[in-house]
Each structure stands twice: as structure tokens, then as C-alpha cells.
Coordinates of C-alpha atoms in Angstrom, one line a residue:
M10 CA -74.9 -3.1 82.1
H11 CA -72.3 -1.5 84.3
M12 CA -71.0 -4.9 85.3
K13 CA -70.6 -6.0 81.7
A14 CA -68.5 -2.9 80.9
L15 CA -66.3 -3.6 84.0
L16 CA -65.8 -7.2 82.9
G17 CA -65.0 -6.2 79.4
L18 CA -62.5 -3.6 80.6
S19 CA -60.8 -6.1 82.9
L20 CA -60.5 -8.6 80.1
L21 CA -59.0 -6.0 77.9
L22 CA -56.5 -5.0 80.5
A23 CA -55.5 -8.6 81.2
S24 CA -55.1 -9.2 77.5
S25 CA -53.0 -6.0 77.0
T26 CA -50.7 -7.0 79.9
S27 CA -50.2 -10.4 78.2
L28 CA -49.5 -8.6 74.8
A29 CA -47.1 -6.2 76.6
D30 CA -45.2 -9.2 78.1
E31 CA -45.1 -10.9 74.7
G32 CA -43.9 -7.7 73.1
A33 CA -41.2 -7.2 75.7
A34 CA -39.9 -10.8 75.1
E35 CA -39.9 -10.3 71.3
Y36 CA -38.2 -6.9 71.5
R37 CA -35.6 -8.4 73.9
L38 CA -35.0 -11.3 71.5
H39 CA -34.6 -9.0 68.4
T40 CA -32.2 -6.8 70.3
M41 CA -30.1 -9.7 71.5
E42 CA -30.1 -11.2 68.0
A43 CA -28.8 -7.8 66.7
I44 CA -25.9 -8.0 69.3
G45 CA -25.3 -11.6 68.2
G46 CA -25.2 -10.6 64.6
H47 CA -22.7 -7.9 65.1
T48 CA -20.6 -10.2 67.3
V49 CA -20.5 -12.9 64.7
A50 CA -19.7 -10.5 61.9
F51 CA -16.9 -8.9 64.1
F52 CA -15.3 -12.3 64.7
D53 CA -15.8 -13.4 61.0
I54 CA -13.7 -10.3 60.1
L55 CA -11.2 -10.9 62.9
Q56 CA -10.7 -14.5 61.8
G57 CA -10.2 -13.5 58.2
K58 CA -13.3 -15.2 56.9
V59 CA -14.2 -11.9 55.2
P60 CA -11.9 -9.0 54.1
H61 CA -13.8 -6.2 55.8
T62 CA -11.3 -5.1 58.4
G63 CA -12.5 -1.5 58.0
H64 CA -15.8 -2.6 59.5
L65 CA -14.4 -3.8 62.8
G66 CA -15.1 -0.4 64.5
L67 CA -18.6 -0.3 63.2
H68 CA -19.5 -3.7 64.6
A69 CA -17.7 -3.0 67.9
G70 CA -19.5 0.3 68.2
A71 CA -22.9 -1.3 67.6
I72 CA -22.2 -3.9 70.2
A73 CA -21.1 -1.3 72.7
D74 CA -24.2 0.9 72.0
L75 CA -26.6 -2.0 72.3
S76 CA -24.9 -3.2 75.5
A77 CA -26.0 0.0 77.2
I78 CA -29.7 -1.1 77.0
V79 CA -29.3 -4.8 77.7
G80 CA -30.2 -4.5 81.4
T81 CA -33.4 -2.7 80.5
L82 CA -34.5 -5.5 78.3
F83 CA -35.0 -7.8 81.3
E84 CA -36.8 -5.4 83.6
V85 CA -40.1 -7.0 82.8
N86 CA -40.3 -10.6 83.9
A87 CA -41.3 -11.8 80.5
P88 CA -39.9 -15.2 79.8
G89 CA -39.5 -16.1 76.2
G90 CA -36.9 -16.6 73.5
S91 CA -33.9 -18.1 75.1
A92 CA -34.1 -16.3 78.4
L93 CA -34.0 -18.6 81.5
P94 CA -36.1 -17.8 84.7
A95 CA -32.7 -17.7 86.5
I96 CA -32.5 -14.1 85.2
W97 CA -35.3 -13.0 87.5
E98 CA -34.4 -15.5 90.3
N99 CA -30.8 -14.2 90.6
P100 CA -31.1 -10.5 89.6
D101 CA -27.9 -9.4 91.3
D102 CA -25.8 -12.0 89.6
F103 CA -27.5 -11.3 86.3
A104 CA -26.8 -7.5 86.7
A105 CA -23.2 -8.2 87.4
K106 CA -22.9 -10.3 84.2
V107 CA -24.6 -7.5 82.2
A108 CA -22.1 -5.0 83.7
D109 CA -19.2 -7.2 82.7
F110 CA -20.6 -7.4 79.2
Q111 CA -21.0 -3.7 79.0
A112 CA -17.5 -3.1 80.2
A113 CA -16.1 -5.6 77.7
A114 CA -18.1 -4.1 74.8
E115 CA -17.0 -0.6 75.7
G116 CA -13.4 -1.8 76.1
L117 CA -13.4 -3.4 72.6
R118 CA -14.9 -0.3 71.0
D119 CA -12.3 1.9 72.8
T120 CA -9.4 -0.5 71.9
I121 CA -10.3 -0.3 68.2
A122 CA -10.8 3.5 68.3
N123 CA -7.4 3.9 70.0
G124 CA -5.5 1.5 67.7
G125 CA -4.9 -1.0 70.6
E126 CA -4.4 -4.7 70.6
I127 CA -7.7 -6.2 69.5
G128 CA -7.2 -9.8 70.4
P129 CA -7.3 -9.5 74.2
A130 CA -10.3 -7.1 74.1
A131 CA -12.1 -9.5 71.7
M132 CA -11.4 -12.4 74.1
A133 CA -12.8 -10.3 77.0
L134 CA -16.0 -9.7 75.0
G135 CA -16.3 -13.4 74.2
G136 CA -15.7 -14.3 77.8
A137 CA -18.4 -11.9 79.0
C138 CA -20.9 -13.2 76.6
K139 CA -20.2 -16.8 77.5
G140 CA -20.3 -16.0 81.2
C141 CA -23.8 -14.8 81.0
H142 CA -25.0 -17.3 78.4
D143 CA -23.8 -20.2 80.6
D144 CA -26.1 -19.3 83.4
F145 CA -28.9 -17.3 81.9
R146 CA -29.5 -18.5 78.3
D147 CA -31.2 -21.6 77.0
E148 CA -29.1 -22.5 74.0

């Protein structure tokens, strides 16, 4: 009887670990999709596809806010979505790319808040996204 309970508990723990990894991958995907949505909306406004220039700061702020948690989304080695194993195989390079993204996102938010030139800050954000996606995202 004791052995059956132990076996049941170990199966439950194994299954909950698998669910936790799956949950981590899904949460990461949803958060990265949110960043992508704000980025696309930002560039749609910047390119004149929609007339909502007053929303630029909102989207830039959301990107900057979410950039602060990106590194934590990959702490668990939970492949899934479009994340490549290279993230966990090259953690220092990945961390550097995440830091570049965070700096570019904060720079864009600050540029808009201070009435600065948006173009170069937007290009820096795009470059930071591309730099990470080229090596760590399966498109």
C-alpha cells in the first residue's frame, strides 16, 4: 500500500513538472506575442498606416515595461513556441541580446516622453529585436 502511494505521488510530481514546463512555454509565448503586437502597432502608426500618433507613447511604454521581464521568461528550459534551444545553449549571448532589447525599448520610451527624434530610437528597437530573433527564434 505504501509503495502504491509513493508511485502515485511520483507520477503526480512528474506530470506537474511537465505541466509547469508547458505553462512556462505558453506564458512566454503569450508575453512575447504581446510585445510583438505592441511593436507592430507602434510601427503601423509610425509608418502612417493608422492615424493614432497619440498612441505611440502607450505602445512604447508597454514594450519597455514588458522588456523588463523578458529574461525571466526563459529561466526555465522549456522549449516551445518559437524559442530555439540555442537560448539555453548560449545563455551569455542570449542575456546580452535581451539587455540590448531592454535598452532599446527603454530608449524608445524615453525618446518619446522627452519629445526626441523617434526614427533612430525606433530603428534601434527594430535592430535589437532582429538581433535576437536571428539567433534565438524559429520564425
